[in-house]
Amino acid sequence: MSPQDRPRRPPSGDAGSKLRPGGSGYARFLRRAVLGVLIPGVGLIAAGRRRIGYVILGGFLLGLAVVGFYMWRAGQVRLARLGADADRVNLIGYGLLGVAAVWLLIAVVSFYLLEPPRLHVAQRLLAVVIVIAVAAAVVTPMGIGSHYAFTQRDFIQSVFPDEEERHSLTIPPAATNEDPWAGEQRVNVLLLGSDGGADRDGVRADTIMVASVDTVSGDTALFSIPRNLQHTPFPEGPLRDVYPDGYRGAPEAEFWVSSIYNNIPAEFPEYFEDIDNPGAEATKLAVGEALGLNIDYYVMVNLDGFQALVNALGGVVIDVPYPIPMGTQATSWGTCTPARDWIDEGEQQHLTGGQALWFARARCGPPPVSDDYERMRRQRCLLGAIAEQTNPFTLLTRYLHLESAVRDNIKTDIGRQRLEDFAELALRVQEAEIRSLPFTNEIIQYHSPDFDLIREFVQESLEADATEPSPTEAPAEDRLPADETDHDAIVDITGDPDGDAQGVDPLHDHTNGDTDAPDDADGHDGTDEIDDSVGAQPIDEVC
């Protein structure tokens, strides 16, 4: 027998035993293979491929240092701008996929080079399972991050129009990097709440608000416009030529400010040609003239969007001051239909999207549900609760649900090229004080408003320091008598489709059908400490 034909013997120390699952050699192989997955390059170095291993390891550590340094230096502002740029978000998505692919390739090569000879099938299978599990733990976050990035890209591209393809009569001149707001001290955004849900025909802009934001400080003033405001003026141009004394005619309900959204574009189709949302554009012109402001952009959310948004956030926790009916509507007899359910009274109540919707819009029920100012208070408290509970962790963990809810239920003419500036401005708004001024019957007569007075209120609210009170009461001759309370002037953030039932205003039914129940002269239940009806107030003082 020649030496070559002699069977090989294991070296001293029984190396074969070391490759058993419990042997030290096999354990060392597993440790190196796992470390090679966790830290790119380490496995190659352990396998003897030192030069390429050190190059990969150095690149990995340098990449970590660069990302860490950027995150440290960027801060919230740069990160917000980064997430608002569709091109950069798209690059991040593909970058994460590329990093994950290279990471896995290095892990596979390291495993192959580290694998010792004469492994049993069970040993190899165990090693493969362990390495795959570790690799999945490393790569899965990159895959999730890539999915989030592509979702954000699609969201930006589907909701926010391209400025080069967008046409508008009101959007200010193009901004520059040096002056993103084109020299404007404030940016004014029309906020519309429509009742255009899946079970309704057409769209009604029942909620009309304007957010005027200081572009430097983020100081924000919210102006609520009653949907039944009449004689709304138009700026100079063909609309004013036809309606020189404001938007008026018969029947009266067809000439409310809320009806401008549908009626004016239909009456002047050539004037709004090529406009993506002519109804919003017409409303911007009218509301801007009424307030004495140049309305730059609009954002519209419908009923389904509000409910879906709250559900996407996992609900909202809020104090419920009294039982609130759900599903009630006004009848032709001045009473309310039976409630299909009730929101129970109690502190720190968790509301679903449907419950939050009725918390905000319930107006037909026993006092104080039917009280107009109480409804306003509930709405503003709900907005405050949502804002407080929408933290970065919630946005991250529920982002896909939120994105879907917003994408399907929102319209805007804010261009995607301006989104970075708005993202940065939103951070300033969070740190600043938000003040609110609803134009109720305590300030104006909705059927014969004094627009000079309205503009005066607006300008004083914008000029006043956040700590100084805004005007709180109009002259007596400009206000409605105490017995002519304008309940329709209260703005509902969700739309108010139930107030038109055969001309009945259920808020006048403070007894919910009980004619013997007393009705407070001032329309309150005696529990108010802050008069929500007048003056621009910090929104966090309302609740």
XYZ file of C-alpha atoms in Angstrom:
543
model
C 0.000 0.000 0.000
C 1.492 3.314 -1.047
C 1.536 6.298 1.328
C -1.039 8.068 -0.824
C -3.477 5.179 -0.407
C -3.253 5.103 3.350
C -6.350 6.500 5.130
C -5.836 9.886 6.716
C -6.091 10.093 10.450
C -7.428 13.030 12.259
C -4.731 15.193 13.808
C -3.971 15.057 17.471
C -6.714 16.447 19.676
C -9.440 14.675 17.628
C -10.335 17.501 15.259
C -13.354 15.487 14.132
C -14.835 15.784 17.557
C -14.351 19.565 17.471
C -16.681 19.783 14.494
C -19.515 18.150 16.343
C -22.361 20.580 17.191
C -21.037 20.829 20.718
C -17.353 20.877 19.754
C -15.145 23.936 20.161
C -14.186 24.015 16.465
C -17.793 24.021 15.304
C -18.735 26.639 17.897
C -15.864 28.852 16.730
C -17.045 28.500 13.133
C -20.575 29.531 14.109
C -19.311 32.522 16.072
C -17.217 33.702 13.121
C -20.046 33.131 10.641
C -22.510 35.082 12.773
C -20.006 37.880 13.353
C -19.375 37.972 9.618
C -23.089 38.633 9.091
C -23.328 41.299 11.787
C -20.157 43.170 10.812
C -19.265 43.064 7.111
C -15.600 42.186 6.547
C -14.958 40.404 9.849
C -15.843 37.024 8.378
C -13.483 37.544 5.441
C -10.661 38.533 7.783
C -11.232 35.393 9.871
C -11.216 33.312 6.678
C -7.795 34.645 5.663
C -8.952 37.207 3.099
C -7.492 40.010 5.159
C -6.931 42.705 2.544
C -10.452 42.709 1.124
C -11.853 42.082 4.603
C -10.192 45.156 6.080
C -11.299 47.275 3.114
C -14.927 46.209 3.587
C -14.736 46.637 7.352
C -13.256 50.120 6.961
C -15.957 51.116 4.504
C -18.624 49.826 6.861
C -17.270 51.763 9.846
C -16.818 54.899 7.736
C -20.408 54.627 6.508
C -21.697 54.298 10.065
C -19.665 57.347 11.087
C -20.987 59.429 8.188
C -24.618 58.487 8.867
C -24.228 59.094 12.596
C -22.562 62.468 12.020
C -25.287 63.528 9.590
C -28.037 62.530 12.030
C -26.285 64.408 14.817
C -25.756 67.573 12.787
C -28.961 67.514 10.761
C -31.491 68.014 13.537
C -35.240 68.015 13.016
C -35.242 70.657 10.312
C -32.930 68.900 7.865
C -34.520 65.533 8.539
C -37.953 67.013 7.880
C -36.744 68.551 4.637
C -35.119 65.257 3.680
C -38.381 63.365 4.158
C -40.289 65.926 2.089
C -38.140 65.581 -1.043
C -39.441 62.812 -3.314
C -36.167 62.428 -5.235
C -34.024 62.089 -2.131
C -36.509 59.762 -0.470
C -36.462 57.626 -3.606
C -32.655 57.571 -3.500
C -32.751 56.475 0.135
C -35.113 53.632 -0.754
C -32.881 52.270 -3.495
C -29.808 52.916 -1.374
C -31.172 50.755 1.432
C -31.950 47.977 -1.021
C -28.441 48.193 -2.440
C -26.813 48.112 0.990
C -28.953 45.117 1.982
C -27.987 43.219 -1.185
C -24.239 43.867 -0.741
C -24.470 43.007 2.970
C -26.071 39.656 2.180
C -23.515 38.907 -0.537
C -20.620 39.520 1.858
C -22.315 37.345 4.500
C -22.766 34.454 2.039
C -19.159 34.629 0.809
C -17.869 34.793 4.379
C -19.926 31.763 5.359
C -18.641 29.789 2.353
C -14.993 30.619 3.105
C -15.351 29.917 6.814
C -17.152 26.608 6.428
C -14.826 23.794 7.565
C -14.577 20.485 5.660
C -16.410 17.291 6.565
C -19.457 18.964 8.085
C -22.360 16.643 8.579
C -25.695 17.531 6.967
C -27.184 18.355 10.358
C -24.225 20.603 11.208
C -24.463 22.483 7.921
C -28.231 22.825 8.210
C -27.975 24.210 11.753
C -25.314 26.688 10.672
C -27.372 27.826 7.692
C -30.482 28.329 9.829
C -28.566 30.382 12.392
C -26.886 32.543 9.744
C -30.177 33.122 7.893
C -31.905 34.138 11.140
C -29.154 36.641 11.956
C -29.106 37.950 8.378
C -32.870 38.427 8.464
C -32.582 40.428 11.700
C -30.010 42.672 10.005
C -31.633 43.092 6.584
C -35.317 43.283 7.540
C -35.061 46.829 8.997
C -33.432 47.924 5.742
C -36.283 46.389 3.775
C -38.859 48.093 5.975
C -37.022 51.392 5.652
C -36.923 50.998 1.876
C -40.659 50.249 1.814
C -41.352 53.344 3.916
C -39.189 55.436 1.590
C -40.996 54.273 -1.549
C -44.368 54.773 0.158
C -43.380 58.315 1.096
C -42.220 58.956 -2.470
C -45.530 57.738 -3.895
C -47.460 59.758 -1.316
C -45.659 62.976 -2.236
C -46.092 62.398 -5.946
C -49.782 61.489 -5.711
C -50.972 64.193 -3.272
C -48.762 67.180 -4.057
C -48.822 68.384 -7.674
C -45.794 69.232 -9.765
C -45.471 73.009 -9.777
C -44.586 73.061 -13.460
C -47.862 71.334 -14.334
C -50.052 73.201 -11.850
C -52.108 76.283 -12.734
C -53.403 78.749 -10.167
C -54.749 82.283 -9.911
C -53.581 82.809 -6.331
C -50.304 80.981 -5.684
C -47.461 83.501 -5.130
C -44.406 83.809 -7.415
C -41.890 81.004 -7.494
C -39.615 80.909 -4.481
C -35.848 80.650 -4.454
C -33.423 78.891 -2.148
C -32.433 82.253 -0.698
C -36.026 83.379 -0.194
C -38.368 80.352 -0.025
C -41.413 82.508 0.744
C -40.781 85.103 -1.990
C -40.527 87.982 0.462
C -43.889 87.272 2.116
C -44.042 87.651 5.893
C -46.971 85.248 6.161
C -48.270 82.302 4.171
C -52.051 81.874 4.162
C -53.605 78.451 3.671
C -57.320 77.815 3.148
C -58.460 74.757 5.125
C -61.605 73.142 3.754
C -63.588 70.338 5.351
C -65.983 68.682 2.948
C -68.805 66.221 3.443
C -67.912 64.440 0.215
C -67.891 60.936 1.681
C -68.495 57.629 -0.061
C -72.231 57.791 0.732
C -72.770 61.348 -0.545
C -73.190 62.904 -3.985
C -70.974 65.860 -4.780
C -68.844 67.946 -2.445
C -69.844 70.689 -0.020
C -67.208 72.873 1.586
C -68.978 73.036 4.932
C -65.872 73.841 6.962
C -63.933 76.939 5.976
C -60.892 78.098 7.904
C -57.766 80.071 7.071
C -54.407 79.444 8.722
C -52.162 82.482 8.533
C -48.613 81.479 9.460
C -45.671 83.773 10.136
C -42.904 82.391 7.922
C -40.174 83.307 10.419
C -41.630 82.565 13.862
C -44.338 80.049 12.994
C -46.922 82.128 14.900
C -50.298 81.001 13.546
C -53.737 82.578 13.526
C -56.782 80.492 12.606
C -59.847 82.265 11.230
C -63.101 80.297 11.085
C -65.646 81.381 8.487
C -69.341 80.448 8.883
C -70.456 78.335 5.954
C -73.640 80.410 5.545
C -71.832 83.754 5.314
C -73.601 85.857 2.700
C -72.685 88.639 0.268
C -69.084 87.419 0.106
C -67.069 89.821 -2.066
C -64.710 88.930 -4.905
C -61.439 90.652 -5.837
C -61.289 92.903 -8.871
C -61.921 91.003 -12.063
C -64.721 89.244 -13.922
C -66.225 87.757 -10.737
C -66.668 91.171 -9.131
C -67.991 92.589 -12.401
C -70.869 90.109 -12.209
C -71.304 90.401 -8.423
C -70.273 93.995 -7.576
C -72.195 93.903 -4.274
C -70.951 90.497 -3.236
C -72.170 87.001 -3.977
C -75.930 87.297 -3.549
C -79.136 86.031 -5.071
C -82.020 83.660 -4.510
C -82.551 81.119 -3.106
C -80.448 82.293 -0.215
C -78.758 78.924 0.513
C -77.355 78.847 -3.029
C -75.386 82.003 -2.301
C -73.694 81.087 0.959
C -69.927 81.196 0.926
C -69.913 77.380 1.045
C -71.833 77.239 -2.248
C -69.081 79.140 -4.068
C -67.088 75.914 -4.311
C -69.607 74.335 -6.698
C -71.489 77.262 -8.241
C -68.855 79.768 -9.317
C -66.708 77.377 -11.430
C -69.886 76.179 -13.150
C -70.866 79.791 -13.890
C -67.404 80.871 -15.077
C -65.818 77.779 -16.669
C -63.481 79.776 -18.922
C -62.095 81.772 -15.998
C -61.056 78.568 -14.203
C -59.840 76.705 -17.272
C -56.883 74.378 -16.590
C -57.267 74.860 -12.808
C -56.944 71.505 -11.051
C -59.571 72.323 -8.402
C -61.601 75.331 -9.598
C -63.928 75.135 -6.584
C -61.071 75.573 -4.129
C -59.584 78.333 -6.308
C -62.862 80.258 -6.348
C -63.235 79.856 -2.588
C -59.681 81.113 -2.070
C -60.485 84.272 -4.032
C -63.715 84.961 -2.135
C -62.491 84.143 1.375
C -59.274 86.058 0.795
C -61.203 89.159 -0.218
C -63.547 88.802 2.761
C -60.634 88.590 5.225
C -58.364 91.066 3.478
C -55.718 88.388 2.899
C -54.035 86.863 -0.105
C -54.831 83.159 0.178
C -51.866 81.256 -1.221
C -52.775 77.560 -0.963
C -55.578 75.258 0.087
C -55.904 71.874 1.794
C -59.185 69.933 1.724
C -60.072 66.914 3.885
C -63.393 65.066 3.759
C -65.434 63.208 6.363
C -63.956 59.835 5.519
C -60.493 61.323 5.826
C -61.035 62.613 9.351
C -62.422 59.312 10.590
C -59.706 57.293 8.830
C -57.008 59.592 10.199
C -58.092 59.049 13.812
C -58.340 55.302 13.238
C -54.875 55.285 11.689
C -53.529 56.980 14.822
C -55.020 54.174 16.891
C -57.794 56.426 18.196
C -57.568 59.466 20.428
C -57.783 59.835 24.223
C -59.814 62.794 25.443
C -62.004 63.888 28.348
C -65.690 63.528 27.466
C -67.520 66.160 29.560
C -71.033 64.717 29.097
C -72.793 61.925 27.169
C -72.740 62.628 23.432
C -75.177 60.992 20.984
C -74.005 59.405 17.752
C -75.988 59.425 14.526
C -78.714 61.892 15.510
C -80.274 64.102 12.842
C -82.805 66.900 12.825
C -86.399 66.143 11.920
C -88.982 68.396 10.311
C -90.675 68.718 13.712
C -87.650 70.349 15.304
C -86.646 67.274 17.266
C -83.832 64.750 16.875
C -83.840 61.188 15.623
C -82.866 58.534 18.200
C -79.141 58.054 18.756
C -77.726 54.807 17.414
C -75.144 54.854 20.228
C -73.674 57.138 22.881
C -70.197 58.276 23.810
C -69.999 57.847 27.574
C -68.993 60.666 29.868
C -65.604 60.264 31.550
C -62.013 61.401 31.723
C -59.364 60.005 29.401
C -61.847 58.191 27.193
C -60.396 56.330 24.197
C -62.385 57.221 21.063
C -62.309 55.442 17.738
C -62.441 57.368 14.488
C -66.229 57.093 14.293
C -66.662 58.227 17.896
C -64.236 61.132 17.407
C -66.209 62.193 14.348
C -69.431 62.438 16.365
C -67.643 63.981 19.328
C -66.848 66.856 16.981
C -70.014 67.106 14.889
C -72.868 66.116 17.255
C -75.310 69.016 17.305
C -78.688 67.360 17.807
C -79.309 66.224 21.369
C -79.986 67.355 24.912
C -78.103 70.368 26.264
C -75.247 71.036 26.254
C -74.819 68.872 23.120
C -76.964 71.306 21.163
C -75.093 74.360 22.452
C -73.186 75.977 19.614
C -70.206 77.190 21.641
C -69.894 73.846 23.391
C -69.671 72.164 20.003
C -66.949 74.623 19.024
C -65.124 73.831 22.258
C -65.350 70.078 21.614
C -63.935 70.486 18.128
C -60.987 72.563 19.244
C -60.278 70.252 22.168
C -60.293 67.295 19.805
C -57.813 68.988 17.473
C -55.575 69.739 20.432
C -55.731 66.148 21.685
C -54.831 64.769 18.252
C -51.901 67.173 17.946
C -50.579 66.272 21.394
C -50.824 62.533 20.827
C -49.282 62.548 17.348
C -45.662 62.061 18.385
C -42.733 60.827 16.245
C -43.058 57.275 17.610
C -46.730 57.143 16.630
C -45.984 58.499 13.169
C -43.218 55.937 12.657
C -45.070 52.869 13.907
C -48.365 53.712 12.211
C -47.025 55.522 9.185
C -48.414 53.171 6.530
C -51.942 53.467 7.973
C -51.643 57.244 8.221
C -50.290 57.562 4.706
C -53.189 55.594 3.280
C -55.772 57.570 5.253
C -54.335 60.916 4.173
C -53.612 60.002 0.558
C -57.171 58.886 -0.174
C -58.908 61.794 1.529
C -56.908 64.958 0.954
C -56.503 67.456 -1.869
C -54.117 70.400 -2.038
C -52.357 72.713 -4.459
C -49.150 72.877 -2.408
C -46.504 71.838 -4.927
C -44.101 69.039 -4.094
C -41.213 71.417 -4.770
C -42.430 73.579 -1.855
C -43.029 70.676 0.479
C -39.586 70.967 2.074
C -40.302 74.568 3.066
C -43.681 73.621 4.506
C -42.137 70.736 6.443
C -39.669 73.144 8.035
C -42.433 75.674 8.676
C -44.534 72.976 10.374
C -41.764 72.479 12.936
C -41.844 76.188 13.724
C -45.625 76.095 14.094
C -45.311 73.287 16.671
C -43.061 75.487 18.787
C -45.146 78.632 18.358
C -48.535 79.611 19.717
C -51.672 78.948 17.706
C -54.509 81.421 18.177
C -58.048 81.018 16.912
C -60.730 83.545 15.997
C -64.124 82.157 14.928
C -66.392 84.701 13.240
C -69.601 83.913 15.098
C -72.703 86.046 15.695
C -70.882 87.745 18.569
C -68.719 89.477 15.952
C -70.694 89.657 12.706
C -74.146 89.262 11.245
C -73.792 86.348 8.837
C -76.723 87.541 6.665
C -75.418 91.113 6.410
C -71.736 91.085 7.403
C -69.543 94.135 7.760
C -66.459 93.049 5.820
C -64.494 96.120 6.853
C -65.008 95.028 10.448
C -63.955 91.472 9.590
C -60.749 92.729 7.964
C -60.060 94.917 10.979
C -60.349 91.910 13.284
C -58.035 89.919 11.047
C -55.362 92.592 10.885
C -55.454 93.223 14.639
C -55.168 89.482 15.247
C -52.107 89.261 12.988
C -50.453 92.355 14.401
C -51.177 91.624 18.058
C -48.495 89.936 20.114
C -49.410 86.385 21.049
C -49.721 87.470 24.681
C -52.057 90.349 23.927
C -55.792 89.835 23.504
C -57.356 90.436 20.121
C -60.559 92.453 19.773
C -63.261 90.700 21.716
C -66.488 92.306 20.766
C -67.980 94.109 17.803
C -70.044 97.284 18.175
C -73.584 96.559 19.298
C -75.097 97.650 15.989
C -72.991 95.060 14.117
C -74.019 92.099 16.248
C -77.127 89.947 16.138
C -79.705 90.370 18.882
C -79.507 87.823 21.669
C -82.530 85.965 20.337
C -81.061 85.612 16.802
C -78.104 83.425 17.600
C -76.358 82.268 14.420
C -75.841 78.615 15.200
C -74.914 77.855 11.609
C -71.946 80.175 11.959
C -70.154 77.671 14.158
C -67.581 75.872 12.065
C -67.553 72.075 12.112
C -64.129 70.604 11.348
C -65.794 67.547 9.845
C -68.534 69.206 7.788
C -72.136 69.405 8.926
C -74.481 67.599 6.593
C -77.247 67.273 9.154
C -78.169 70.930 9.552
C -80.136 71.276 6.337
C -83.068 68.948 7.014
C -85.994 70.944 5.604
C -84.563 74.181 6.899
C -84.566 73.050 10.546
C -81.651 74.110 12.693
C -81.423 71.456 15.431
C -79.309 73.740 17.576
C -82.388 75.843 18.210
C -83.917 72.786 19.811
C -82.101 73.076 23.130
C -84.766 70.871 24.687
C -84.415 67.955 22.244
C -88.175 67.951 21.968
C -88.895 68.936 25.572
C -90.571 72.331 25.293
C -90.619 72.737 29.067
C -86.851 72.577 29.491
C -85.224 75.935 30.210
C -82.946 77.515 27.628
C -80.034 79.587 28.888
C -80.227 83.126 27.607
C -76.592 83.141 26.599
C -76.679 79.711 25.016
C -74.384 78.086 27.596
C -74.910 75.566 30.333
C -73.257 77.669 33.009
C -70.020 75.668 33.074
C -67.934 77.861 30.740
C -64.945 79.661 32.124
C -63.655 80.926 28.771
C -65.902 82.700 26.310
C -65.057 80.856 23.110
C -67.352 83.015 21.046
C -65.162 86.087 20.744
C -61.543 87.043 20.421
C -58.484 85.245 19.113
C -57.419 82.915 21.905
C -54.533 80.459 22.324
C -55.982 77.115 21.317
C -54.482 75.324 24.324
C -56.498 77.549 26.686
C -59.808 76.388 25.283
C -59.701 72.976 26.990
